[in-house]
mmCIF file of C-alpha atoms in Angstrom:
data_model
loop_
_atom_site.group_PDB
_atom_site.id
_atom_site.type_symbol
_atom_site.label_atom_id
_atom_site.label_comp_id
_atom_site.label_asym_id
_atom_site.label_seq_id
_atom_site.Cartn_x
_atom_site.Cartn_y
_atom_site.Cartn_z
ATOM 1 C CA UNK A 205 -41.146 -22.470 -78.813
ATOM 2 C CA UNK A 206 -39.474 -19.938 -80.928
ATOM 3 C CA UNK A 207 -36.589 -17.781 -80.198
ATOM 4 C CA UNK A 208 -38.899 -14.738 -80.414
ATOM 5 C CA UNK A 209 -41.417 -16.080 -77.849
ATOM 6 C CA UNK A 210 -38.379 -17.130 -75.864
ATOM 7 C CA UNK A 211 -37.226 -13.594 -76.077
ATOM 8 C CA UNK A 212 -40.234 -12.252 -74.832
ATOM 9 C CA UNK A 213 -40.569 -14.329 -72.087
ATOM 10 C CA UNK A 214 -36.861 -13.313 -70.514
ATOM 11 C CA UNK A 215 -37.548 -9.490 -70.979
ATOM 12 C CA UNK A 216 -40.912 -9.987 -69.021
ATOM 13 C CA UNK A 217 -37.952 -11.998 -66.181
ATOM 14 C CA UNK A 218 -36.474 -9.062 -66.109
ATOM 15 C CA UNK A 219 -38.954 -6.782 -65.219
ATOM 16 C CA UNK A 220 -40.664 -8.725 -62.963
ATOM 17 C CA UNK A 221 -37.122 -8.852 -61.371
ATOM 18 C CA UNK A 222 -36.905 -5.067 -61.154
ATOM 19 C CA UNK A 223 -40.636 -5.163 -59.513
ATOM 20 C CA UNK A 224 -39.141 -7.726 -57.164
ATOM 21 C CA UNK A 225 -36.134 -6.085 -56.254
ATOM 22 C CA UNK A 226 -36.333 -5.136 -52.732
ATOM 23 C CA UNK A 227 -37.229 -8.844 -51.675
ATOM 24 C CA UNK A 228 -34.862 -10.113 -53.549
ATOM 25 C CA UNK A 229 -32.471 -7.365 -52.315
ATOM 26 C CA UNK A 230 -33.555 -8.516 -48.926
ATOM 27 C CA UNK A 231 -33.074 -11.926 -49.486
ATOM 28 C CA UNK A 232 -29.728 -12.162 -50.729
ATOM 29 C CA UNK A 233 -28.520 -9.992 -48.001
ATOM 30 C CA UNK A 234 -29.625 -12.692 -45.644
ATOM 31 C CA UNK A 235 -28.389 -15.451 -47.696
ATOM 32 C CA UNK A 236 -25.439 -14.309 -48.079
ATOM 33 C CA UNK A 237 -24.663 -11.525 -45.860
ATOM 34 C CA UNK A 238 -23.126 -8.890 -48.111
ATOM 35 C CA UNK A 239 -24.241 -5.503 -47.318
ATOM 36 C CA UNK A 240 -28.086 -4.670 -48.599
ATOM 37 C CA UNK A 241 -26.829 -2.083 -50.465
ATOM 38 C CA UNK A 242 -24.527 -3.631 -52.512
ATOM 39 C CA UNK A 243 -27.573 -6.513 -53.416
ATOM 40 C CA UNK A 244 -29.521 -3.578 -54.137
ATOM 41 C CA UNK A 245 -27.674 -1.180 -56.542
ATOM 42 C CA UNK A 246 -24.877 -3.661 -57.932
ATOM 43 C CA UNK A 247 -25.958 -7.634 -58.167
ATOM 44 C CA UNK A 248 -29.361 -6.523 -59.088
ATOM 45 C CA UNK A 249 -28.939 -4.225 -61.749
ATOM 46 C CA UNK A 250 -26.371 -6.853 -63.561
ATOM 47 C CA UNK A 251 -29.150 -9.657 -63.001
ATOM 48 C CA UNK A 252 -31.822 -7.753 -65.055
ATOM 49 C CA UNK A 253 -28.880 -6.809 -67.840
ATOM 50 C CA UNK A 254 -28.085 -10.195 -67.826
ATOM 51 C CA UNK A 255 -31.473 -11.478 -68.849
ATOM 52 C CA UNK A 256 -32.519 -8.158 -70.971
ATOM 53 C CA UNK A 257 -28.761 -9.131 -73.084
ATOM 54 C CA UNK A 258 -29.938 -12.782 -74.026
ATOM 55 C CA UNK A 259 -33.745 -12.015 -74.604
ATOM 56 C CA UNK A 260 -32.506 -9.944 -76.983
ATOM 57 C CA UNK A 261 -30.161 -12.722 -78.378
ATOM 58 C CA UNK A 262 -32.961 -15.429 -78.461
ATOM 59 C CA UNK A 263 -33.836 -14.849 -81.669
ATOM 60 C CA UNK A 264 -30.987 -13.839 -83.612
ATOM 61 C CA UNK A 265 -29.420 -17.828 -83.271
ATOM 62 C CA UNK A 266 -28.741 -18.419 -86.694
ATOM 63 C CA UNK A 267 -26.820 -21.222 -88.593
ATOM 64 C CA UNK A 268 -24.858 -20.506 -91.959
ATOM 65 C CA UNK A 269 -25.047 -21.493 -96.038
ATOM 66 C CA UNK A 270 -21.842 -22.743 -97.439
ATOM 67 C CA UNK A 271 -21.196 -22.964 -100.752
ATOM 68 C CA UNK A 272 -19.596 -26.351 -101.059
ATOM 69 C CA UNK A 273 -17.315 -28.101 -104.172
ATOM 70 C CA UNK A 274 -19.737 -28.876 -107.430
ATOM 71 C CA UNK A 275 -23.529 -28.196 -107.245
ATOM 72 C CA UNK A 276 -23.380 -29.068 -103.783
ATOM 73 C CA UNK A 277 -24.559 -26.843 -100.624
ATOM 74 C CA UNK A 278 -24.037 -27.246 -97.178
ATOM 75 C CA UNK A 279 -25.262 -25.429 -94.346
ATOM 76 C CA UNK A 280 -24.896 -25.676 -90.425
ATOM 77 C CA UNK A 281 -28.122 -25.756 -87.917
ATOM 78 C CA UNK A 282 -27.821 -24.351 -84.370
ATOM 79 C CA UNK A 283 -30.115 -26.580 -81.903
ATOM 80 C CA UNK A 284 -30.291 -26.885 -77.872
ATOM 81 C CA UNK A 285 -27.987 -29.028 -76.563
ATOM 82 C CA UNK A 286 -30.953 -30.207 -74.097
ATOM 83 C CA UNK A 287 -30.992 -30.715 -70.629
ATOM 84 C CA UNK A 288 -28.445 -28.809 -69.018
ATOM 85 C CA UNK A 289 -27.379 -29.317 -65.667
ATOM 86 C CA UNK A 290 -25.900 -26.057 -63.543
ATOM 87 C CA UNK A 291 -24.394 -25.868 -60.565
ATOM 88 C CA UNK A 292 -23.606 -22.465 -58.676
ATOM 89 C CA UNK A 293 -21.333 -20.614 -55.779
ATOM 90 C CA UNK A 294 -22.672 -19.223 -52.547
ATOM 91 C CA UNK A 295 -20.917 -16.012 -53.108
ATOM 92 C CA UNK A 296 -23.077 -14.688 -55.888
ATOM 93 C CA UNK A 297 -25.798 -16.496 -55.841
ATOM 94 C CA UNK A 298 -28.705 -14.221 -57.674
ATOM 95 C CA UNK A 299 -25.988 -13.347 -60.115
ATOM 96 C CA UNK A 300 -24.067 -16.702 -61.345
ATOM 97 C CA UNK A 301 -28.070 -18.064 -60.992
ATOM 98 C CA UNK A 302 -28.807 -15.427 -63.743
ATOM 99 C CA UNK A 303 -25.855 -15.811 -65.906
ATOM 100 C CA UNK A 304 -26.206 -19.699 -66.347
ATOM 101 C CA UNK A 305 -29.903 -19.668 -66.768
ATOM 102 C CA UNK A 306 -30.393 -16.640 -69.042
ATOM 103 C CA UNK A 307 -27.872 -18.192 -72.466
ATOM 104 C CA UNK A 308 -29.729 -21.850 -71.846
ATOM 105 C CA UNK A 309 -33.376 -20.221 -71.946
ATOM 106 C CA UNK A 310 -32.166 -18.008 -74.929
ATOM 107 C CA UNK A 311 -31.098 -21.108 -76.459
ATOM 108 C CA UNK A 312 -34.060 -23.436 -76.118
ATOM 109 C CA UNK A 313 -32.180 -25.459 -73.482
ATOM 110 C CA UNK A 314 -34.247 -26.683 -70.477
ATOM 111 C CA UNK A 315 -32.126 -26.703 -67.242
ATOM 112 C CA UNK A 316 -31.827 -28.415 -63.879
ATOM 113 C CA UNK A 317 -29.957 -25.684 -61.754
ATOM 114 C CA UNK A 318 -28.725 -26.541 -58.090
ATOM 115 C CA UNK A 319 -28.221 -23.264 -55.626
ATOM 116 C CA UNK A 320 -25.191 -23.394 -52.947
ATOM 117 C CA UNK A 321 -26.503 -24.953 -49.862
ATOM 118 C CA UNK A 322 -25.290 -22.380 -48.026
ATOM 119 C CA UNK A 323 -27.203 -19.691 -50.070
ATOM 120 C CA UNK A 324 -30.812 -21.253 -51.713
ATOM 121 C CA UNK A 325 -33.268 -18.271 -51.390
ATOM 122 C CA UNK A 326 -32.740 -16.037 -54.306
ATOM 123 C CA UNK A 327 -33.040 -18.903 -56.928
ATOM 124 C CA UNK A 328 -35.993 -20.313 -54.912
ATOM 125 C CA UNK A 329 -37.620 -17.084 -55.469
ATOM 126 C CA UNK A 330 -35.916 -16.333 -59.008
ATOM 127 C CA UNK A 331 -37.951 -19.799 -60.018
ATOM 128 C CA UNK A 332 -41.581 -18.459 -58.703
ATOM 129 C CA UNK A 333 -41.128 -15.416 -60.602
ATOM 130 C CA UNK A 334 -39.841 -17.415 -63.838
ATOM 131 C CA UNK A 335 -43.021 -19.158 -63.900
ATOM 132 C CA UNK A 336 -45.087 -15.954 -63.385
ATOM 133 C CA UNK A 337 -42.960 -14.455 -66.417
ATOM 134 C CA UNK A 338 -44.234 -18.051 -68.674
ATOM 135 C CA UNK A 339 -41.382 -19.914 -68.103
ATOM 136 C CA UNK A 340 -43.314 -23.882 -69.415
ATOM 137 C CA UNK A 341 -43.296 -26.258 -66.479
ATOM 138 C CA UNK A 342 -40.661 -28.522 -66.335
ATOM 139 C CA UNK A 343 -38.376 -26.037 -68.134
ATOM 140 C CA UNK A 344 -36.439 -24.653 -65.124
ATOM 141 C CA UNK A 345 -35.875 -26.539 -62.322
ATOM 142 C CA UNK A 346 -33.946 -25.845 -59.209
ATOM 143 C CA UNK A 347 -32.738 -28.332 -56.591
ATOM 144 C CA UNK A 348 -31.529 -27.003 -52.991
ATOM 145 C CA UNK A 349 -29.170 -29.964 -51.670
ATOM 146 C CA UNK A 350 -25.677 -30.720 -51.174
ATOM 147 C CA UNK A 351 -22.374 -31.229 -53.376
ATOM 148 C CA UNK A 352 -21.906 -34.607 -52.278
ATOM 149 C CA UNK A 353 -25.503 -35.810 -53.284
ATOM 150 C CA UNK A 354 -27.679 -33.425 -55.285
ATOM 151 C CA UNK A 355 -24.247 -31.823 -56.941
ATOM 152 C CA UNK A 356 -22.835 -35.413 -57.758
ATOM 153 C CA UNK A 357 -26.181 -36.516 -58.858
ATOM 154 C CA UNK A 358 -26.634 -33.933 -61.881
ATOM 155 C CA UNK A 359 -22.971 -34.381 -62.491
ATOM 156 C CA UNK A 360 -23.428 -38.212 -63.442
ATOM 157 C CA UNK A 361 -26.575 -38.154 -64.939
ATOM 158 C CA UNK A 362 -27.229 -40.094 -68.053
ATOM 159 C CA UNK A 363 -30.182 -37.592 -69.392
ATOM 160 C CA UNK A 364 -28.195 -34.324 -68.718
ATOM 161 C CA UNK A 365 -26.405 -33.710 -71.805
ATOM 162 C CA UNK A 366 -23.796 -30.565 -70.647
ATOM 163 C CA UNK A 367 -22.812 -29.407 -66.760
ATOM 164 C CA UNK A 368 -21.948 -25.869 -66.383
ATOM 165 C CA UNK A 369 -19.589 -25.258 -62.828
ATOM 166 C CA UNK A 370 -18.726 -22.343 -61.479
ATOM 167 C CA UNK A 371 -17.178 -22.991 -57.529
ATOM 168 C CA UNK A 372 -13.543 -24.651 -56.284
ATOM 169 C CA UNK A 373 -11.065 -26.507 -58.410
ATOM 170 C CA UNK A 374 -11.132 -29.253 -56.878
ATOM 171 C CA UNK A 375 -14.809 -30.175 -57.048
ATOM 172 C CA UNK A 376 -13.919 -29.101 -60.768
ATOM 173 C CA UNK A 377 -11.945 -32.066 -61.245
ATOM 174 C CA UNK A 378 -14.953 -34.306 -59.560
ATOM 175 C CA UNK A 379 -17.687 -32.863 -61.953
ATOM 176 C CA UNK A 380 -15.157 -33.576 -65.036
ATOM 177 C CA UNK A 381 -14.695 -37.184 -63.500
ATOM 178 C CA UNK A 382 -17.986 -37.939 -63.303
ATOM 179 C CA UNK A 383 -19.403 -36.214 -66.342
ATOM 180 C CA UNK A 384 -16.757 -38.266 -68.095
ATOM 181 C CA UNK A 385 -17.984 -41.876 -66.102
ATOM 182 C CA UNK A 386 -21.048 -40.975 -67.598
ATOM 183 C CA UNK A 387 -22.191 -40.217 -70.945
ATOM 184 C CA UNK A 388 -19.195 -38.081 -71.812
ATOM 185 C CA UNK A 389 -21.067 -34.462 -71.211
ATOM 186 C CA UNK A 390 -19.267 -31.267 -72.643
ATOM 187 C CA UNK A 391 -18.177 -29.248 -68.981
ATOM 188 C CA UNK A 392 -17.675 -25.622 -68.880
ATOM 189 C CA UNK A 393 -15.785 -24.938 -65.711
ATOM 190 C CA UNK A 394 -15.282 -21.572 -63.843
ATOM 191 C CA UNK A 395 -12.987 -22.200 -61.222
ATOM 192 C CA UNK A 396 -11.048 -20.091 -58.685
ATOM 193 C CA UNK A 397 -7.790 -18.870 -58.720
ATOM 194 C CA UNK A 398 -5.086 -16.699 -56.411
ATOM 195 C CA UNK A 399 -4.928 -13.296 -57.995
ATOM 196 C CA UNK A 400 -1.723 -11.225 -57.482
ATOM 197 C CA UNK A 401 -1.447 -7.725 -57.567
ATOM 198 C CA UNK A 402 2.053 -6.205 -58.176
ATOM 199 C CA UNK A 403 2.623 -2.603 -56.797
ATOM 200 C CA UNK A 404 6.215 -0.896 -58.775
ATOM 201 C CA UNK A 405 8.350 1.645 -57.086
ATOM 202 C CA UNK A 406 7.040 4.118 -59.291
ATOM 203 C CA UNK A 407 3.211 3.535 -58.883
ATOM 204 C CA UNK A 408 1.336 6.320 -56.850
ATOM 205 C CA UNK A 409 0.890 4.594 -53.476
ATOM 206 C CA UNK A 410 -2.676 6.043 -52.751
ATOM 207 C CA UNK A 411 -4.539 5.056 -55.637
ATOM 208 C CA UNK A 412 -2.311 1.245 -54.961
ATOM 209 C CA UNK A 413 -3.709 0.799 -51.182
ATOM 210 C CA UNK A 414 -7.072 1.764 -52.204
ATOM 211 C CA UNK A 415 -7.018 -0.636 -55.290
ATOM 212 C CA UNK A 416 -5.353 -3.308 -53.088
ATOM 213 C CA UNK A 417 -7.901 -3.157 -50.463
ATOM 214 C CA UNK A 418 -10.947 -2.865 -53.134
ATOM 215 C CA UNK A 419 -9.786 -6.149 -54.384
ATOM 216 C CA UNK A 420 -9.642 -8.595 -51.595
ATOM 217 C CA UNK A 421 -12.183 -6.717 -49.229
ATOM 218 C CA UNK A 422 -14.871 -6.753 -52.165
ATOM 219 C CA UNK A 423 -17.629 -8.770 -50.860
ATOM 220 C CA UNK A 424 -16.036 -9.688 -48.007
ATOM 221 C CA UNK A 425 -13.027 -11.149 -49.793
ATOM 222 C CA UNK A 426 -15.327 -14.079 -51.243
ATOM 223 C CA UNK A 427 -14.989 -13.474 -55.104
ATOM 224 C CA UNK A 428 -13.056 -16.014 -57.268
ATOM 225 C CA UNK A 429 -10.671 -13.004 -58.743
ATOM 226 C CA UNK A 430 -9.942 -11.325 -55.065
ATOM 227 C CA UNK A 431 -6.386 -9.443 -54.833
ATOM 228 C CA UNK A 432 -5.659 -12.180 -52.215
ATOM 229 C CA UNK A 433 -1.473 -11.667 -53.256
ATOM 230 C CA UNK A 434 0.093 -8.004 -52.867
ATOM 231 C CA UNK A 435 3.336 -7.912 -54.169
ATOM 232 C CA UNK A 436 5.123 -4.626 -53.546
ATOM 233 C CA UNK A 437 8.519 -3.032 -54.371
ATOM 234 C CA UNK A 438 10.289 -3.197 -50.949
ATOM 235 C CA UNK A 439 11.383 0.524 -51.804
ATOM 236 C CA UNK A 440 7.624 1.505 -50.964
ATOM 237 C CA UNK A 441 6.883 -1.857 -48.982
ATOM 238 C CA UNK A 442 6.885 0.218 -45.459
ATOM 239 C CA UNK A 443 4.224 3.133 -46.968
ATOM 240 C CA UNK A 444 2.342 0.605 -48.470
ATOM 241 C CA UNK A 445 1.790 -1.364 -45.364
ATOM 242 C CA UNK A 446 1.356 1.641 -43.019
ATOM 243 C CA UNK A 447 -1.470 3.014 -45.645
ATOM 244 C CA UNK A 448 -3.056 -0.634 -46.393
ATOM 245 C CA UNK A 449 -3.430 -1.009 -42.266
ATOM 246 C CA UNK A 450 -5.263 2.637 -42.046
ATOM 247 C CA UNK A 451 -7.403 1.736 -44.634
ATOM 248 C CA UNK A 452 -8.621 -1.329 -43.436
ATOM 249 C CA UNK A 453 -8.877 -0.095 -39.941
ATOM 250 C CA UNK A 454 -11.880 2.487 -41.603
ATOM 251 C CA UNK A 455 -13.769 -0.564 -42.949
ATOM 252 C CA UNK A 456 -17.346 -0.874 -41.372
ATOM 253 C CA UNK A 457 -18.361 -4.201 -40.116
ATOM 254 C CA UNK A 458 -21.557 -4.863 -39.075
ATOM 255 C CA UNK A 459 -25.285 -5.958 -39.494
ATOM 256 C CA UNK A 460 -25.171 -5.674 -43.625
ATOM 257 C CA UNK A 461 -28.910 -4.291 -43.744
ATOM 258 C CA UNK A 462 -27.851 -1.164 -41.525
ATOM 259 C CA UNK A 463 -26.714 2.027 -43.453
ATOM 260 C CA UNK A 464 -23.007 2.535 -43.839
ATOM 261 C CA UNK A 465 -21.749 -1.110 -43.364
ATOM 262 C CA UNK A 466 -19.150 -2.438 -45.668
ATOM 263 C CA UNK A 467 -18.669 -5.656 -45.025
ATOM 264 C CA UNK A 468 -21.052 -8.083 -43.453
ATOM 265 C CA UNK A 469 -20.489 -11.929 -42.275
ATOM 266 C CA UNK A 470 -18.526 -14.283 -43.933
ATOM 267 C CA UNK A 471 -21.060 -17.369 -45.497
ATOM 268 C CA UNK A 472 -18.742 -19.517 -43.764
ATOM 269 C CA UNK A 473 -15.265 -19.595 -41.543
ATOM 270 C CA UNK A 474 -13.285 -21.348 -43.508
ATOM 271 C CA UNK A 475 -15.571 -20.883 -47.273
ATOM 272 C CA UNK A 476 -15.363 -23.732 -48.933
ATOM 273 C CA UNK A 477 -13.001 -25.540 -47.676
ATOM 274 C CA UNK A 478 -14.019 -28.747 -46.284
ATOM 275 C CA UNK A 479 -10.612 -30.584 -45.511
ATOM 276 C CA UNK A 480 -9.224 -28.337 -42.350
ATOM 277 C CA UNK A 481 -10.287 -27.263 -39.096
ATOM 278 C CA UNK A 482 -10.201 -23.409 -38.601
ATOM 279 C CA UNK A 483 -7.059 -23.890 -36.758
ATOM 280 C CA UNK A 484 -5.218 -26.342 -39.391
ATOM 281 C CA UNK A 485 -6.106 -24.014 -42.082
ATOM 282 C CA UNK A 486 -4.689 -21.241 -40.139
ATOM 283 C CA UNK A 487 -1.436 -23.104 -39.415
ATOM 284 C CA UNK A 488 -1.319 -24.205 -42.959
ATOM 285 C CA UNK A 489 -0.922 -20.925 -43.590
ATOM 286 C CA UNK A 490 1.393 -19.629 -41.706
ATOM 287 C CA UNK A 491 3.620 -22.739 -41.611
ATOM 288 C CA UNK A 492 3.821 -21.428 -45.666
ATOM 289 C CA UNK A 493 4.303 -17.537 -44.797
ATOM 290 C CA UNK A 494 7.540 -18.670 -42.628
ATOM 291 C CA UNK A 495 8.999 -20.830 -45.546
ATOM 292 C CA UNK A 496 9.122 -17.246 -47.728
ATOM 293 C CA UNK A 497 12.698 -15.693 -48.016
ATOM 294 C CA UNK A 498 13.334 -12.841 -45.187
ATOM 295 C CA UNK A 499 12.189 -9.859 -47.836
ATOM 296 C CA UNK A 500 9.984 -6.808 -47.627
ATOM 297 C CA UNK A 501 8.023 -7.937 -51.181
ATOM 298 C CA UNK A 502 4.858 -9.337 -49.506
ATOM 299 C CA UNK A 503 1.620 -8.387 -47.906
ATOM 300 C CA UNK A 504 -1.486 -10.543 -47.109
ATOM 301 C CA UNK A 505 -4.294 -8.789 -46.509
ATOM 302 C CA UNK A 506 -7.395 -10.595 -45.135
ATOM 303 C CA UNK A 507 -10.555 -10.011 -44.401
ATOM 304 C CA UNK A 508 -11.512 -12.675 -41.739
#
């Protein structure tokens, strides 16, 4: 298929997204629990850029002419890798579904794409309304299972030829493992981190605590770069604190498909980590906040 009929195929995705947008609105709310509101004007709006940006770029994939030593000329040729194998959070799910499918269609690349098993209804539906936009059979394919089998599966396969992760560092390191076991797969890994945010003595305190609580309170506090660290200067540490408490304290929890909630259920207690209890993972923590040195530099704000 060419890159221009691939083209035309995504930009029809998109719209039939935008036609679909209050069920898939709807769905994501109840996969996922973040406010309707936020599925509605934020996630689904970047999905249909998403695909509209690499539709256009489906047929502008071009290799180059080099003008070698002698009479000789060389030139490069950009082909699909194949069969790419893609495996997604639970906190995003219509969105990192979009922006791992959208480059490998552009490309030519067919796909095998596994949804969070916490969170498999948006790319369920996202894969009925690919093959109403033309998507070929066989092309995109979406498995709902678990890490452990469906995950490890794609991750060792012999006919998948690259894994794209984005979720925890540590099942990172088993994807890497076992694409390496394997047949030696290229992996492109988005993994999480702990983000700090550093507040100076000379920073306008306001616009800080409303920044602060933006970052780890943005949906729900389950996004890989999440303020989850506040360091502040312990001149302003007891303003800061006083103003991060109020704010938080005007949050609205509730049903996420009601009008005027912020912040809906977690996906999970403890996310996505398996190892601990609630309560180990609580004492975990806390057994590491009393190590810290008696100063007025930290705050944790969470959103559990």
């Amino acid at each position: 298929m060419s890159g221009n009929e691939r083209g035309r195929i995504l930009y029809k995705y998109a719209e039939l997204v935008l036609q679909h947008r209050e069920e898939l609105a709807a769905l994501e709310t109840l996969d996922n629990g973040k406010p309707l509101v936020m599925a509605r004007m934020s996630d689904i709006p970047y999905c249909v850029d998403v695909l509209r940006y690499y539709a256009g770029f489906a047929d502008k994939i071009h290799g180059l002419t080099l003008k070698m030593n002698g009479q000789y000329q060389g030139y490069t040729l950009h082909e699909p890798i194949g069969v790419v194998g893609q495996i997604v959070p639970w906190n995003y799910p219509m969105l990192m579904f979009f922006s791992k499918v959208s480059p490998a269609l552009a490309c030519g690349c067919t796909v095998v794409i596994k949804s969070a098993e916490q969170t498999p209804l948006t790319a369920l539906y996202c894969a009925q309304l690919a093959k109403e936009a033309g998507v070929p059979p066989g092309v995109l394919n979406v498995l709902s299972g678990f890490g452990e089998t469906a995950g490890a599966a794609i991750s060792s396969h012999m006919d998948i030829d690259k894994i794209s992760f984005t979720g925890s560092t540590q099942v990172g390191r088993l994807i890497m493992e076992a694409a390496a076991k394997s047949n030696l797969k290229p992996v492109t890994l988005e993994l999480g981190g702990k983000s700090p945010l550093i507040v100076m003595d000379d920073a306008d305190v306001d616009k800080a605590v409303n920044i602060a609580h933006l970052a780890v309170y943005h949906n729900m506090g389950q996004i890989c770069l999440a303020g989850s660290r506040v360091f502040v200067h312990e001149s302003i540490y007891d303003e800061f604190v006083k103003k991060a408490v109020a704010r938080a304290k005007q949050q609205v929890v509730g049903d996420p498909f009601q009008p005027g909630v912020q912040q809906g259920p977690q996906v999970e207690i403890i996310g996505v980590i398996k190892d601990f209890t609630l309560n180990q993972q609580y004492s975990r923590m806390f057994r590491m906040i009393c190590k810290l040195p008696r100063k007025k530099y930290l705050v944790l704000l969470c959103p559990f």
